Each structure stands twice: as structure tokens, then as C-alpha cells.
Short mmCIF file of C-alpha atoms in Angstrom, two decimals:
data_model
loop_
_atom_site.label_atom_id
_atom_site.label_comp_id
_atom_site.label_asym_id
_atom_site.label_seq_id
_atom_site.Cartn_x
_atom_site.Cartn_y
_atom_site.Cartn_z
CA MET A 151 -14.47 -16.79 -17.85
CA LEU A 152 -14.88 -17.04 -14.07
CA ALA A 153 -16.10 -13.46 -13.84
CA SER A 154 -18.95 -14.24 -16.24
CA GLN A 155 -19.90 -17.15 -13.95
CA GLY A 156 -20.25 -14.82 -10.96
CA ALA A 157 -16.98 -15.77 -9.23
CA THR A 158 -15.75 -13.46 -6.50
CA PRO A 159 -12.40 -11.68 -6.82
CA ASN A 160 -10.94 -14.05 -4.21
CA GLU A 161 -12.15 -17.07 -6.17
CA MET A 162 -10.68 -15.66 -9.39
CA ASP A 163 -7.36 -14.93 -7.66
CA GLY A 164 -7.24 -18.45 -6.24
CA ALA A 165 -8.01 -19.98 -9.62
CA TYR A 166 -5.28 -17.88 -11.24
CA ARG A 167 -2.74 -18.91 -8.60
CA ASP A 168 -3.72 -22.57 -8.94
CA TRP A 169 -3.30 -22.30 -12.72
CA LEU A 170 0.07 -20.53 -12.36
CA HIS A 171 1.25 -23.21 -9.91
CA SER A 172 0.23 -25.97 -12.35
CA LYS A 173 2.27 -24.29 -15.11
CA THR A 174 5.34 -23.09 -13.17
CA GLY A 175 5.37 -24.58 -9.68
CA LYS A 176 5.04 -21.04 -8.26
CA ARG A 177 1.95 -19.26 -6.95
CA SER A 178 3.13 -15.76 -7.90
CA CYS A 179 4.78 -14.31 -11.02
CA LYS A 180 6.99 -12.38 -8.61
CA GLU A 181 8.73 -15.69 -7.82
CA LEU A 182 9.55 -16.43 -11.49
CA THR A 183 12.87 -15.76 -13.17
CA SER A 184 12.99 -13.69 -16.37
CA PRO A 185 13.34 -16.82 -18.58
CA GLN A 186 10.36 -18.41 -16.79
CA LEU A 187 8.29 -15.27 -17.32
CA ASP A 188 9.29 -15.15 -20.99
CA ALA A 189 8.23 -18.78 -21.44
CA LEU A 190 4.91 -18.11 -19.71
CA VAL A 191 4.22 -15.08 -21.91
CA ARG A 192 5.05 -17.10 -25.05
CA GLU A 193 2.61 -19.81 -23.95
CA LEU A 194 -0.14 -17.30 -23.18
CA LYS A 195 0.34 -15.64 -26.58
CA ARG A 196 0.42 -18.99 -28.37
CA ASP A 197 -2.83 -20.03 -26.70
CA GLY A 198 -4.50 -16.69 -27.55
CA TRP A 199 -4.87 -15.47 -23.95
CA LEU A 200 -2.42 -12.60 -24.28
CA THR A 201 -1.98 -10.10 -27.08
CA ASP A 202 0.90 -7.71 -27.67
CA TYR A 203 0.62 -4.56 -25.60
CA ARG A 204 1.82 -1.16 -26.71
CA PRO A 205 1.68 1.64 -24.18
CA GLY A 206 -0.15 4.48 -25.89
CA GLY A 207 -2.02 2.50 -28.55
CA ARG A 208 -1.54 1.38 -32.15
CA ALA A 209 -2.17 4.46 -34.32
CA ASP A 210 0.15 4.97 -37.29
CA ASN A 211 2.27 7.56 -35.51
CA ARG A 212 2.71 5.39 -32.38
CA PRO A 213 6.06 3.70 -31.68
CA THR A 214 6.57 0.24 -33.14
CA ASP A 215 6.90 -2.95 -31.10
CA ALA A 216 10.61 -2.96 -31.96
CA GLN A 217 10.98 0.56 -30.55
CA TRP A 218 9.22 -0.43 -27.31
CA ARG A 219 11.48 -3.50 -26.99
CA LYS A 220 14.58 -1.37 -27.58
CA LEU A 221 13.45 1.20 -25.03
CA ALA A 222 12.74 -1.55 -22.48
CA ALA A 223 16.21 -3.03 -23.08
CA LEU A 224 17.83 0.38 -22.55
CA CYS A 225 15.88 0.84 -19.31
CA HIS A 226 17.16 -2.55 -18.16
CA GLU A 227 20.72 -1.57 -19.09
CA LEU A 228 20.32 1.58 -17.01
CA ASP A 229 19.08 -0.48 -14.04
CA TRP A 230 15.75 1.31 -14.05
CA ASP A 231 13.84 -1.28 -12.01
CA LYS A 232 10.36 -0.32 -13.19
CA GLY A 233 11.32 -0.50 -16.86
CA LEU A 234 8.98 1.45 -19.11
CA ASP A 235 7.10 2.69 -16.02
CA ASP A 236 10.20 3.98 -14.24
CA PRO A 237 10.07 7.64 -13.15
CA ALA A 238 13.65 8.09 -14.42
CA LEU A 239 12.45 7.27 -17.95
CA ASP A 240 9.63 9.79 -17.63
CA ARG A 241 12.14 12.45 -16.55
CA PHE A 242 14.39 11.58 -19.50
CA CYS A 243 11.39 11.79 -21.88
CA MET A 244 10.50 15.20 -20.48
CA ARG A 245 14.06 16.52 -20.99
CA THR A 246 14.53 14.93 -24.41
CA ALA A 247 11.10 14.90 -26.07
CA HIS A 248 9.10 17.32 -23.88
CA VAL A 249 6.44 14.72 -23.03
CA ALA A 250 5.49 13.74 -19.48
CA SER A 251 5.66 9.98 -20.02
CA ALA A 252 6.98 7.44 -22.52
CA ARG A 253 3.41 6.41 -23.30
CA PHE A 254 2.91 9.78 -25.03
CA LEU A 255 5.83 9.33 -27.44
CA THR A 256 5.32 9.23 -31.19
CA LYS A 257 7.56 7.16 -33.48
CA ALA A 258 9.76 10.18 -34.18
CA LEU A 259 10.02 11.20 -30.52
CA MET A 260 10.72 7.60 -29.53
CA SER A 261 13.68 7.62 -31.94
CA GLN A 262 15.00 10.76 -30.23
CA VAL A 263 14.66 9.19 -26.78
CA ILE A 264 16.33 5.94 -27.88
CA THR A 265 19.19 7.83 -29.50
CA GLY A 266 19.59 10.01 -26.43
CA LEU A 267 19.71 7.00 -24.10
CA GLU A 268 22.21 5.21 -26.35
CA ARG A 269 24.47 8.26 -26.35
CA TRP A 270 24.12 8.63 -22.60
CA ILE A 271 25.07 4.99 -22.07
CA ALA A 272 27.99 5.22 -24.52
CA GLY A 273 29.28 8.25 -22.63
CA GLY A 274 29.48 6.41 -19.33
CA PHE A 275 26.21 7.65 -17.87
CA PRO A 276 25.93 8.35 -14.17
CA HIS A 277 23.13 6.19 -12.71
CA GLU A 278 20.14 8.40 -12.07
CA THR A 279 18.62 7.98 -8.68
CA HIS A 280 14.92 7.33 -8.31
#
């Protein structure tokens, strides 16, 4: 909305931070806890400002939202700080599914990666370094 009114990037950033402060008491999402972020995302979705995001798109062969959530949870369990964007996940995808990044996974390949991570965790995985 501000961009269409000719606002500068600094003005848009300031407006965003003012809005965030009015909602959360913080001026940066970096300062929010996970539950606070979850609540903010729910509010943005409810108000129509945020839609679900799937890395890689929504074609029929693309992983489902449930698969992305499961993969994100496994990344968290493995302490991969960057989640779905963590280089350790990309390396695992390359070894398991022969794709350079999780965003290139199909539903079937996603199932292979999820199963592989679950087995790795069940076997007492060694933490991969970044």
C-alpha cells in the first residue's frame, strides 16, 4: 500500500516496524519468541495479508503443506538453525534424492527425504556441522 503511494524504502521499513511494535511490543521479528511469531503469522493469515508459502510451487507433483511442515520439524529436531534453508538439508537432499535443494523435491522425493531423516534420527544421528 505504501509503495503505491510513493513511499521510500526507509518510510516503508519504519511503518512496518511501527506496526510490528503496535502488535507485539517489539520492533523486529528477530526479538519475538516462536509462540509470538506463530501468533503473528496466524493473525496475518486471518486478515488476508499472508498466504501459505510452499518452496517450489503448487503443481500436483509438489510436496504437500503437511510434508513441508514435517520436514521443517525434522530440521528443527536436528538443530539445523536455518530450517528448510539450511545447507545441511541441501546436502542430505543431494545424498538421498539427488537434488541440489529441498525446493526441487517432488512429493515422492520428499517422502524419501523425510523417511531418511526419521531413520537417521532414530539411529542416534551425529549432528552434522554446517
